């Protein structure tokens, strides 16, 4: 399972091998019915920034491919969020955050979770800061 969060990063590893990554280590969680699965939390901003970079046509390392015959629904979902200045309620600071501009953004989130999976399995180089 995966869940996007407002965190900028998550600490992974331990001791001197701790790193900041845009996703957490998998941790067990229990469903309302008592089933256990592993959950990875991910940074909405960092991962979606990575997805935007991958999708940009001029990107040097553009490896994100899209079939020519994708549906209009898919295109609408992929353009359902834009980055805007938003006032943080807690700090009253101005921050750039992805804001939903169209109702359906499910496929956009699915593509973001694919980025998380690709970074987690080291298929895609991610944002990795040593402690």
Short mmCIF file of C-alpha atoms in Angstrom, two decimals:
data_model
loop_
_atom_site.label_atom_id
_atom_site.label_comp_id
_atom_site.label_asym_id
_atom_site.label_seq_id
_atom_site.Cartn_x
_atom_site.Cartn_y
_atom_site.Cartn_z
CA UNK A 1 0.00 0.00 0.00
CA UNK A 2 1.13 3.58 -0.61
CA UNK A 3 -0.02 6.94 0.72
CA UNK A 4 1.09 10.41 -0.38
CA UNK A 5 1.93 12.85 2.43
CA UNK A 6 2.88 16.47 2.84
CA UNK A 7 6.30 15.60 4.30
CA UNK A 8 9.33 16.83 2.34
CA UNK A 9 11.28 13.64 3.02
CA UNK A 10 11.50 10.54 5.20
CA UNK A 11 14.50 9.19 7.11
CA UNK A 12 15.44 5.66 6.03
CA UNK A 13 18.21 3.37 7.20
CA UNK A 14 19.85 3.47 10.60
CA UNK A 15 23.00 4.66 12.36
CA UNK A 16 25.53 6.29 10.08
CA UNK A 17 23.70 4.95 7.03
CA UNK A 18 20.60 7.14 7.45
CA UNK A 19 19.37 8.96 4.37
CA UNK A 20 16.58 11.34 3.49
CA UNK A 21 14.41 9.94 0.73
CA UNK A 22 11.09 10.98 -0.80
CA UNK A 23 9.55 7.75 0.52
CA UNK A 24 9.55 5.83 3.78
CA UNK A 25 10.64 2.30 4.56
CA UNK A 26 7.71 -0.13 4.28
CA UNK A 27 6.00 -0.60 7.62
CA UNK A 28 3.29 -3.03 8.63
CA UNK A 29 -0.21 -1.63 9.06
CA UNK A 30 -3.47 -3.34 9.96
CA UNK A 31 -6.65 -2.87 7.95
CA UNK A 32 -10.03 -2.39 9.63
CA UNK A 33 -10.69 -6.09 8.97
CA UNK A 34 -7.47 -7.12 10.69
CA UNK A 35 -5.36 -7.90 7.61
CA UNK A 36 -1.72 -6.80 7.69
CA UNK A 37 0.10 -5.27 4.74
CA UNK A 38 3.13 -3.03 4.27
CA UNK A 39 2.66 0.69 3.74
CA UNK A 40 5.09 3.08 2.06
CA UNK A 41 4.52 6.79 2.66
CA UNK A 42 5.74 9.19 -0.02
CA UNK A 43 6.30 12.92 -0.37
CA UNK A 44 3.67 14.38 -2.67
CA UNK A 45 5.82 17.34 -3.64
CA UNK A 46 9.14 15.58 -4.21
CA UNK A 47 7.68 12.63 -6.13
CA UNK A 48 5.37 14.74 -8.28
CA UNK A 49 8.27 17.11 -9.05
CA UNK A 50 10.21 14.05 -10.20
CA UNK A 51 7.28 12.91 -12.35
CA UNK A 52 6.95 16.36 -13.94
CA UNK A 53 10.69 16.35 -14.67
CA UNK A 54 10.48 12.87 -16.21
CA UNK A 55 7.52 13.84 -18.36
CA UNK A 56 9.05 17.09 -19.64
CA UNK A 57 10.03 16.72 -23.26
CA UNK A 58 13.33 18.56 -22.98
CA UNK A 59 14.57 16.48 -20.06
CA UNK A 60 18.08 15.10 -20.66
CA UNK A 61 17.25 11.76 -19.05
CA UNK A 62 13.64 11.54 -20.20
CA UNK A 63 12.74 7.86 -19.93
CA UNK A 64 9.00 8.29 -19.36
CA UNK A 65 7.16 7.12 -22.44
CA UNK A 66 3.49 7.56 -23.25
CA UNK A 67 1.65 5.71 -26.02
CA UNK A 68 0.29 7.93 -28.78
CA UNK A 69 -3.22 6.54 -28.38
CA UNK A 70 -3.86 7.33 -24.70
CA UNK A 71 -7.39 8.40 -23.88
CA UNK A 72 -8.58 11.95 -23.28
CA UNK A 73 -9.46 10.84 -19.74
CA UNK A 74 -5.82 9.90 -19.11
CA UNK A 75 -4.68 13.28 -20.46
CA UNK A 76 -7.19 15.07 -18.22
CA UNK A 77 -6.01 13.16 -15.14
CA UNK A 78 -2.36 13.90 -15.95
CA UNK A 79 -3.14 17.61 -16.08
CA UNK A 80 -5.34 17.61 -12.99
CA UNK A 81 -2.84 19.27 -10.64
CA UNK A 82 -0.62 22.33 -10.94
CA UNK A 83 1.98 23.73 -8.59
CA UNK A 84 0.83 26.99 -6.99
CA UNK A 85 1.80 29.24 -4.12
CA UNK A 86 -0.18 28.27 -1.02
CA UNK A 87 -0.04 29.68 2.52
CA UNK A 88 0.92 26.96 5.02
CA UNK A 89 -1.73 26.97 7.76
CA UNK A 90 0.71 26.11 10.55
CA UNK A 91 3.66 28.39 9.69
CA UNK A 92 1.84 31.07 7.64
CA UNK A 93 4.72 30.75 5.16
CA UNK A 94 4.19 30.80 1.41
CA UNK A 95 5.00 27.39 -0.14
CA UNK A 96 4.63 25.86 -3.57
CA UNK A 97 2.27 22.89 -3.46
CA UNK A 98 0.43 20.80 -6.01
CA UNK A 99 -3.19 21.86 -6.12
CA UNK A 100 -5.99 19.94 -7.78
CA UNK A 101 -7.54 21.95 -10.62
CA UNK A 102 -9.66 19.13 -12.04
CA UNK A 103 -11.79 16.71 -10.06
CA UNK A 104 -10.28 13.40 -11.15
CA UNK A 105 -6.56 12.95 -10.45
CA UNK A 106 -6.41 9.20 -9.82
CA UNK A 107 -4.23 8.32 -12.82
CA UNK A 108 -1.86 11.19 -11.95
CA UNK A 109 -1.46 9.67 -8.47
CA UNK A 110 -0.96 6.19 -9.98
CA UNK A 111 1.87 7.48 -12.16
CA UNK A 112 3.40 9.19 -9.10
CA UNK A 113 3.27 5.87 -7.23
CA UNK A 114 5.05 4.25 -10.18
CA UNK A 115 7.84 6.78 -9.67
CA UNK A 116 7.99 5.79 -5.98
CA UNK A 117 8.22 2.10 -6.91
CA UNK A 118 10.93 2.80 -9.50
CA UNK A 119 12.98 4.76 -6.94
CA UNK A 120 12.42 2.16 -4.21
CA UNK A 121 13.69 -0.66 -6.45
CA UNK A 122 16.59 1.48 -7.73
CA UNK A 123 15.29 1.49 -11.31
CA UNK A 124 15.13 5.26 -11.25
CA UNK A 125 17.65 7.45 -9.47
CA UNK A 126 15.84 9.42 -6.82
CA UNK A 127 16.51 12.19 -4.42
CA UNK A 128 18.81 10.72 -1.76
CA UNK A 129 20.48 12.86 0.89
CA UNK A 130 22.84 11.33 3.41
CA UNK A 131 22.46 12.25 7.06
#
